[in-house]
Tab-separated table of C-alpha atoms and ligand atoms in Angstrom:
chain	number	residue	atom	x	y	z
G	1	MET	CA	2.147	-14.867	-10.508
G	2	CYS	CA	2.944	-16.253	-13.965
G	3	PRO	CA	5.509	-19.030	-14.390
G	4	PRO	CA	8.490	-17.973	-16.540
G	5	ASP	CA	8.163	-20.836	-19.057
G	6	PHE	CA	8.251	-18.416	-21.994
G	7	PHE	CA	10.265	-15.648	-20.325
G	8	GLY	CA	13.144	-14.131	-22.248
G	9	VAL	CA	14.278	-10.881	-23.834
G	10	SER	CA	13.206	-10.821	-27.469
G	11	TYR	CA	12.587	-7.074	-27.945
G	12	VAL	CA	13.728	-3.821	-26.348
G	13	ILE	CA	11.163	-1.559	-24.682
G	14	ASN	CA	13.246	-0.236	-21.772
G	15	PRO	CA	16.978	0.468	-21.259
G	16	TRP	CA	17.549	-2.702	-19.189
G	17	MET	CA	16.678	-4.860	-22.184
G	18	GLU	CA	19.332	-3.292	-24.448
G	19	GLY	CA	21.956	-5.869	-25.385
G	20	GLN	CA	20.119	-8.622	-23.486
G	21	GLN	CA	18.217	-10.229	-26.345
G	22	GLY	CA	18.693	-13.988	-26.076
G	23	HIS	CA	20.861	-13.553	-22.971
G	24	THR	CA	18.559	-14.970	-20.313
G	25	GLN	CA	19.060	-18.497	-18.985
G	26	PRO	CA	15.770	-20.434	-18.705
G	27	GLU	CA	16.888	-22.721	-15.867
G	28	ALA	CA	18.287	-19.872	-13.802
G	29	ALA	CA	15.089	-17.879	-14.385
G	30	GLN	CA	12.939	-20.805	-13.252
G	31	ALA	CA	15.064	-21.251	-10.126
G	32	GLN	CA	14.981	-17.548	-9.194
G	33	TRP	CA	11.248	-17.295	-9.816
G	34	THR	CA	10.548	-20.429	-7.746
G	35	ALA	CA	12.633	-19.097	-4.853
G	36	LEU	CA	10.614	-15.858	-4.934
G	37	LYS	CA	7.360	-17.822	-5.034
G	38	ASN	CA	8.417	-19.953	-2.051
G	39	LEU	CA	9.213	-16.847	0.004
G	40	ILE	CA	5.849	-15.286	-0.838
G	41	ALA	CA	4.060	-18.544	-0.012
G	42	ARG	CA	5.178	-18.136	3.627
G	43	LYS	CA	2.906	-15.101	3.954
G	44	ALA	CA	0.264	-15.242	1.218
G	45	ASP	CA	-1.847	-17.488	-0.978
G	46	ILE	CA	-0.696	-17.481	-4.595
G	47	SER	CA	-2.800	-17.844	-7.749
G	48	LEU	CA	-1.160	-18.525	-11.081
G	49	ILE	CA	-2.013	-17.576	-14.653
G	50	ALA	CA	-0.952	-19.846	-17.515
G	51	PRO	CA	2.039	-18.418	-19.394
G	52	GLN	CA	1.704	-17.966	-23.149
G	53	ALA	CA	4.266	-18.640	-25.868
G	54	GLY	CA	5.331	-15.447	-27.634
G	55	LEU	CA	4.564	-13.225	-24.621
G	56	PRO	CA	7.893	-13.191	-22.768
G	57	ASP	CA	6.977	-10.286	-20.458
G	58	MET	CA	3.808	-11.943	-19.164
G	59	VAL	CA	5.795	-13.005	-16.056
G	60	PHE	CA	5.471	-9.379	-14.955
G	61	THR	CA	1.974	-9.759	-13.545
G	62	ALA	CA	2.107	-6.324	-11.890
G	63	ASN	CA	1.244	-5.012	-15.329
G	64	ALA	CA	-1.992	-7.004	-15.677
G	65	GLY	CA	-4.064	-4.240	-14.132
G	66	LEU	CA	-4.849	-2.666	-10.772
G	67	ALA	CA	-6.917	-5.071	-8.652
G	68	LEU	CA	-8.601	-3.579	-5.607
G	69	ASP	CA	-11.869	-4.160	-3.726
G	70	GLY	CA	-12.977	-6.964	-6.084
G	71	LYS	CA	-12.573	-4.741	-9.145
G	72	VAL	CA	-9.800	-4.651	-11.685
G	73	LEU	CA	-8.859	-1.807	-13.971
G	74	LEU	CA	-7.142	-3.688	-16.794
G	75	SER	CA	-3.992	-2.467	-18.475
G	76	ARG	CA	-3.739	-0.980	-21.900
G	77	PHE	CA	-0.087	-1.293	-22.823
G	78	ARG	CA	1.830	1.524	-24.439
G	79	CYS	CA	4.131	-0.862	-26.328
G	80	PRO	CA	2.572	-3.041	-29.039
G	81	GLN	CA	4.892	-5.886	-27.971
G	82	ARG	CA	2.842	-6.347	-24.786
G	83	ARG	CA	-0.691	-5.697	-26.032
G	84	GLY	CA	-1.134	-9.410	-26.829
G	85	GLU	CA	-1.178	-10.081	-23.067
G	86	GLU	CA	-4.375	-8.105	-22.537
G	87	ILE	CA	-6.894	-10.802	-23.557
G	88	PHE	CA	-5.277	-13.338	-21.229
G	89	TRP	CA	-5.391	-10.987	-18.231
G	90	ARG	CA	-9.026	-10.155	-18.967
G	91	ALA	CA	-10.009	-13.831	-19.212
G	92	TRP	CA	-8.234	-14.627	-15.924
G	93	PHE	CA	-9.969	-11.817	-14.000
G	94	GLU	CA	-13.380	-12.644	-15.465
G	95	LYS	CA	-13.022	-16.265	-14.437
G	96	ALA	CA	-11.851	-15.222	-10.967
G	97	GLY	CA	-15.048	-13.190	-10.516
G	98	PHE	CA	-13.613	-9.660	-10.583
G	99	GLU	CA	-15.599	-6.736	-11.912
G	100	VAL	CA	-13.533	-5.948	-15.012
G	101	ILE	CA	-13.084	-2.383	-16.259
G	102	GLU	CA	-11.209	-1.259	-19.408
G	103	PRO	CA	-9.111	1.909	-19.259
G	104	ALA	CA	-9.806	4.675	-21.752
G	105	LEU	CA	-6.108	5.530	-22.102
G	106	GLU	CA	-2.716	3.865	-21.712
G	107	PHE	CA	-2.355	2.362	-18.263
G	108	GLU	CA	0.092	-0.318	-17.089
G	109	GLY	CA	-1.666	-1.477	-13.951
G	110	ALA	CA	0.080	-2.010	-10.635
G	111	GLY	CA	3.389	-1.246	-12.335
G	112	ASP	CA	2.378	2.431	-12.294
G	113	ALA	CA	-0.523	2.602	-9.805
G	114	LEU	CA	0.648	1.917	-6.248
G	115	VAL	CA	-1.767	1.792	-3.355
G	116	ASP	CA	-0.435	3.542	-0.244
G	117	GLU	CA	-2.552	1.924	2.473
G	118	ALA	CA	-1.275	4.213	5.227
G	119	ARG	CA	-2.429	7.307	3.309
G	120	ASP	CA	-5.480	5.792	1.613
G	121	LEU	CA	-3.937	7.086	-1.564
G	122	ILE	CA	-2.985	5.842	-5.017
G	123	TRP	CA	0.329	7.075	-6.450
G	124	LEU	CA	0.246	7.091	-10.269
G	125	GLY	CA	3.496	7.087	-12.249
G	126	HIS	CA	3.416	8.609	-15.739
G	127	GLY	CA	5.820	9.926	-18.338
G	128	PHE	CA	6.847	6.645	-19.964
G	129	ARG	CA	3.968	4.163	-19.967
G	130	SER	CA	0.751	5.187	-18.203
G	131	ASP	CA	-1.185	8.327	-19.116
G	132	ALA	CA	-1.425	10.961	-16.343
G	133	ARG	CA	-5.031	11.567	-17.365
G	134	MET	CA	-5.945	8.200	-15.828
G	135	ALA	CA	-5.747	9.786	-12.342
G	136	PRO	CA	-9.407	10.931	-12.170
G	137	ALA	CA	-10.581	7.529	-13.446
G	138	LEU	CA	-8.655	5.787	-10.650
G	139	THR	CA	-10.131	8.097	-8.033
G	140	LYS	CA	-13.647	7.562	-9.334
G	141	LEU	CA	-13.316	3.807	-9.607
G	142	PHE	CA	-11.543	3.046	-6.347
G	143	GLY	CA	-12.691	5.964	-4.190
G	144	ARG	CA	-9.150	6.949	-3.292
G	145	GLU	CA	-7.325	10.176	-3.954
G	146	THR	CA	-4.766	9.708	-6.730
G	147	ALA	CA	-1.462	11.573	-6.791
G	148	PRO	CA	0.269	11.664	-10.197
G	149	LEU	CA	4.082	11.562	-10.218
G	150	ARG	CA	6.135	12.284	-13.350
G	151	LEU	CA	8.968	9.854	-14.065
G	152	ILE	CA	11.976	11.315	-15.893
G	153	ASP	CA	14.724	8.637	-15.872
G	154	PRO	CA	14.107	5.982	-18.565
G	155	ARG	CA	15.692	3.302	-16.335
G	156	PHE	CA	12.789	3.848	-13.937
G	157	TYR	CA	9.971	3.749	-16.465
G	158	HIS	CA	7.346	2.229	-14.151
G	159	LEU	CA	6.572	3.728	-10.734
G	160	ASP	CA	7.190	0.404	-8.987
G	161	THR	CA	10.838	0.517	-10.098
G	162	CYS	CA	11.537	3.631	-8.015
G	163	LEU	CA	8.900	3.970	-5.255
G	164	CYS	CA	7.478	1.588	-2.690
G	165	PRO	CA	4.972	2.515	0.042
G	166	LEU	CA	5.732	0.421	3.137
G	167	PRO	CA	3.190	-0.847	5.641
G	168	GLY	CA	3.236	1.625	8.535
G	169	GLY	CA	3.584	4.665	6.306
G	170	ALA	CA	7.240	4.889	5.315
G	171	LEU	CA	8.060	5.379	1.650
G	172	LEU	CA	11.076	3.931	-0.105
G	173	TYR	CA	11.976	5.939	-3.216
G	174	TYR	CA	14.700	7.126	-5.553
G	175	PRO	CA	14.224	10.922	-5.739
G	176	ALA	CA	16.157	11.491	-8.997
G	177	ALA	CA	13.644	9.337	-10.886
G	178	PHE	CA	11.042	12.118	-10.436
G	179	ASP	CA	10.724	15.652	-11.738
G	180	LYS	CA	10.951	18.523	-9.252
G	181	ALA	CA	7.211	19.040	-8.871
G	182	SER	CA	6.744	15.343	-8.161
G	183	GLN	CA	9.563	15.322	-5.585
G	184	GLU	CA	7.730	18.204	-3.913
G	185	ALA	CA	4.414	16.364	-4.110
G	186	ILE	CA	6.011	13.428	-2.281
G	187	ALA	CA	7.558	15.723	0.340
G	188	ALA	CA	4.197	17.436	0.873
G	189	ARG	CA	2.485	14.151	1.732
G	190	VAL	CA	5.192	12.146	3.440
G	191	PRO	CA	6.968	13.646	6.476
G	192	PRO	CA	10.811	13.539	6.437
G	193	GLU	CA	11.057	10.789	9.067
G	194	GLN	CA	8.962	8.539	6.830
G	195	ARG	CA	10.876	9.200	3.612
G	196	ILE	CA	13.610	6.687	2.845
G	197	ALA	CA	15.533	8.124	-0.105
G	198	VAL	CA	17.704	5.423	-1.650
G	199	GLU	CA	21.049	5.880	-3.386
G	200	GLU	CA	21.474	5.185	-7.089
G	201	ALA	CA	23.407	1.975	-6.362
G	202	ASP	CA	20.453	0.585	-4.427
G	203	ALA	CA	17.910	1.910	-6.933
G	204	THR	CA	19.680	0.134	-9.803
G	205	ARG	CA	19.589	-3.073	-7.748
G	206	PHE	CA	15.802	-2.677	-7.916
G	207	CYS	CA	15.531	-2.214	-4.148
G	208	CYS	CA	12.329	-0.184	-4.613
G	209	ASN	CA	10.773	-3.030	-6.586
G	210	ALA	CA	9.889	-4.662	-3.283
G	211	VAL	CA	6.948	-6.698	-2.025
G	212	ALA	CA	5.785	-5.993	1.520
G	213	LEU	CA	4.005	-8.896	3.207
G	214	ASP	CA	3.276	-8.348	6.901
G	215	ASP	CA	6.680	-7.592	8.423
G	216	MET	CA	8.668	-9.066	5.514
G	217	LEU	CA	10.070	-6.920	2.713
G	218	LEU	CA	11.052	-9.024	-0.258
G	219	LEU	CA	13.494	-7.677	-2.792
G	220	ASN	CA	16.344	-8.533	-5.144
G	221	ASP	CA	19.075	-6.927	-3.052
G	222	ALA	CA	19.886	-3.898	-0.876
G	223	SER	CA	22.958	-2.375	0.771
G	224	PRO	CA	23.553	-2.954	4.510
G	225	ALA	CA	22.813	0.761	5.083
G	226	LEU	CA	19.410	0.457	3.457
G	227	GLU	CA	18.728	-2.780	5.280
G	228	GLN	CA	19.217	-0.931	8.587
G	229	LYS	CA	16.778	1.796	7.591
G	230	VAL	CA	14.194	-0.791	6.631
G	231	GLN	CA	14.710	-2.639	9.912
G	232	ALA	CA	14.166	0.617	11.784
G	233	GLN	CA	10.660	0.583	10.275
G	234	GLY	CA	10.038	-2.797	11.911
G	235	LEU	CA	10.498	-4.778	8.703
G	236	THR	CA	12.770	-7.705	7.948
G	237	LEU	CA	14.481	-7.864	4.559
G	238	ALA	CA	14.255	-11.051	2.548
G	239	ARG	CA	16.556	-11.199	-0.466
G	240	ALA	CA	15.460	-13.064	-3.566
G	241	PRO	CA	18.097	-12.610	-6.307
G	242	LEU	CA	16.284	-11.895	-9.572
G	243	THR	CA	19.154	-11.058	-11.927
G	244	GLN	CA	17.547	-12.964	-14.813
G	245	PHE	CA	14.434	-10.794	-14.687
G	246	MET	CA	16.418	-7.576	-14.285
G	247	LYS	CA	17.665	-8.175	-17.839
G	248	ALA	CA	14.074	-7.445	-18.871
G	249	GLY	CA	13.772	-4.496	-16.469
G	250	GLY	CA	11.859	-6.073	-13.605
G	251	ALA	CA	12.309	-7.701	-10.188
G	252	ALA	CA	10.250	-8.864	-7.185
G	253	LYS	CA	7.334	-6.439	-7.270
G	254	CYS	CA	6.924	-6.637	-11.069
G	255	LEU	CA	6.694	-10.423	-10.845
G	256	THR	CA	3.676	-10.223	-8.549
G	257	LEU	CA	0.241	-8.704	-8.500
G	258	ARG	CA	-1.580	-8.183	-5.215
G	259	LEU	CA	-5.176	-9.343	-5.581
I	301	LIG	N1	10.035	-5.754	-19.976
I	301	LIG	C1	8.894	-5.315	-19.233
I	301	LIG	C2	8.436	-3.969	-19.763
I	301	LIG	O1	9.271	-3.175	-20.143
I	301	LIG	C3	9.220	-5.244	-17.770
I	301	LIG	C4	8.051	-4.872	-16.933
I	301	LIG	C5	8.377	-4.737	-15.475
I	301	LIG	N2	7.206	-4.506	-14.736
I	301	LIG	C6	7.040	-3.571	-13.785
I	301	LIG	N3	5.930	-3.552	-13.128
I	301	LIG	N4	7.939	-2.640	-13.559
I	301	LIG	O2	7.256	-3.690	-19.827
C-alpha cells in the first residue's frame, strides 16, 4: 500500500474525477485509508512504498504492476499523468528482490490483470487502459491462460472496477461493463451458480473493487441483497468506506497490490 500523503484529484483521466479537482479532504482520506489498512492487517502482512509529491494517484498500488510467483510485470501507463510513477514502482520491486519485467505495450498492472485462483486463469481487461495484445505476454510470463475482456463503460475503465474473482470460484461482476463477446466469454468459463451479477447501484458503489482475504471480503459498500449473496459463498463482508478515493475513481482493491 502507499500512504495517501500526496493524494488528491489534480487532473481528469476517468469520469469519476470530473468536477472533483481540489475536492478531496486530506484528513478524511488519511482516516479512510488507515481504516482499510487496519482491516487488511488482520489477515495479511503489509509493505508500504513511500508516496511521492506530484503523483496523487500513486495510492492506487494495484496499478504498479502484476506481481506473481516472485516476478513482476511492471505497468506502462496509458495516461502521461501517471507515467512518473513507473520509476518508483520499479525501484521498490528491485529492492524487494522481484524479477522485474517491462511490458512492451500499455499495461496497468493488477488494475486490469486479475488472477482467478480457482480457474488458474488471468482475466485481462482492455479497451481503456491496457492493451489486449498483452495477453500472450502474460500467459508466457506467468504460465497461466489469459482471457481478454473488453470494457465498454468509461466508468469501469479498469477490470478491477467491475469484476472480482472470489476464493472458491465465484465471480462478482457488472455485466453491462463488458461487450457481448466478453459477457459470453465469462459465461463460458463460469457456471451460472458461480456468477454473481451485480446491479448498477452496487457497481457504482465500487462493490466489485473488493479485496478477498481468507473468508473476509473487504469493500467500500454493498446492498443487503448483495451481502447475502456473498455470505452464501461463505464470505463475510467488511465495509471500509472509501468515498475520498472514489472521487479519483478507485476504492479498496485499487488501493492494494497483492504481492
Ligand atoms: N485515478 C486513477 C486512474 O484513473 C485511479 C486508479 C484506480 N485504480 C484501479 N486499479 N482501478 O488511473
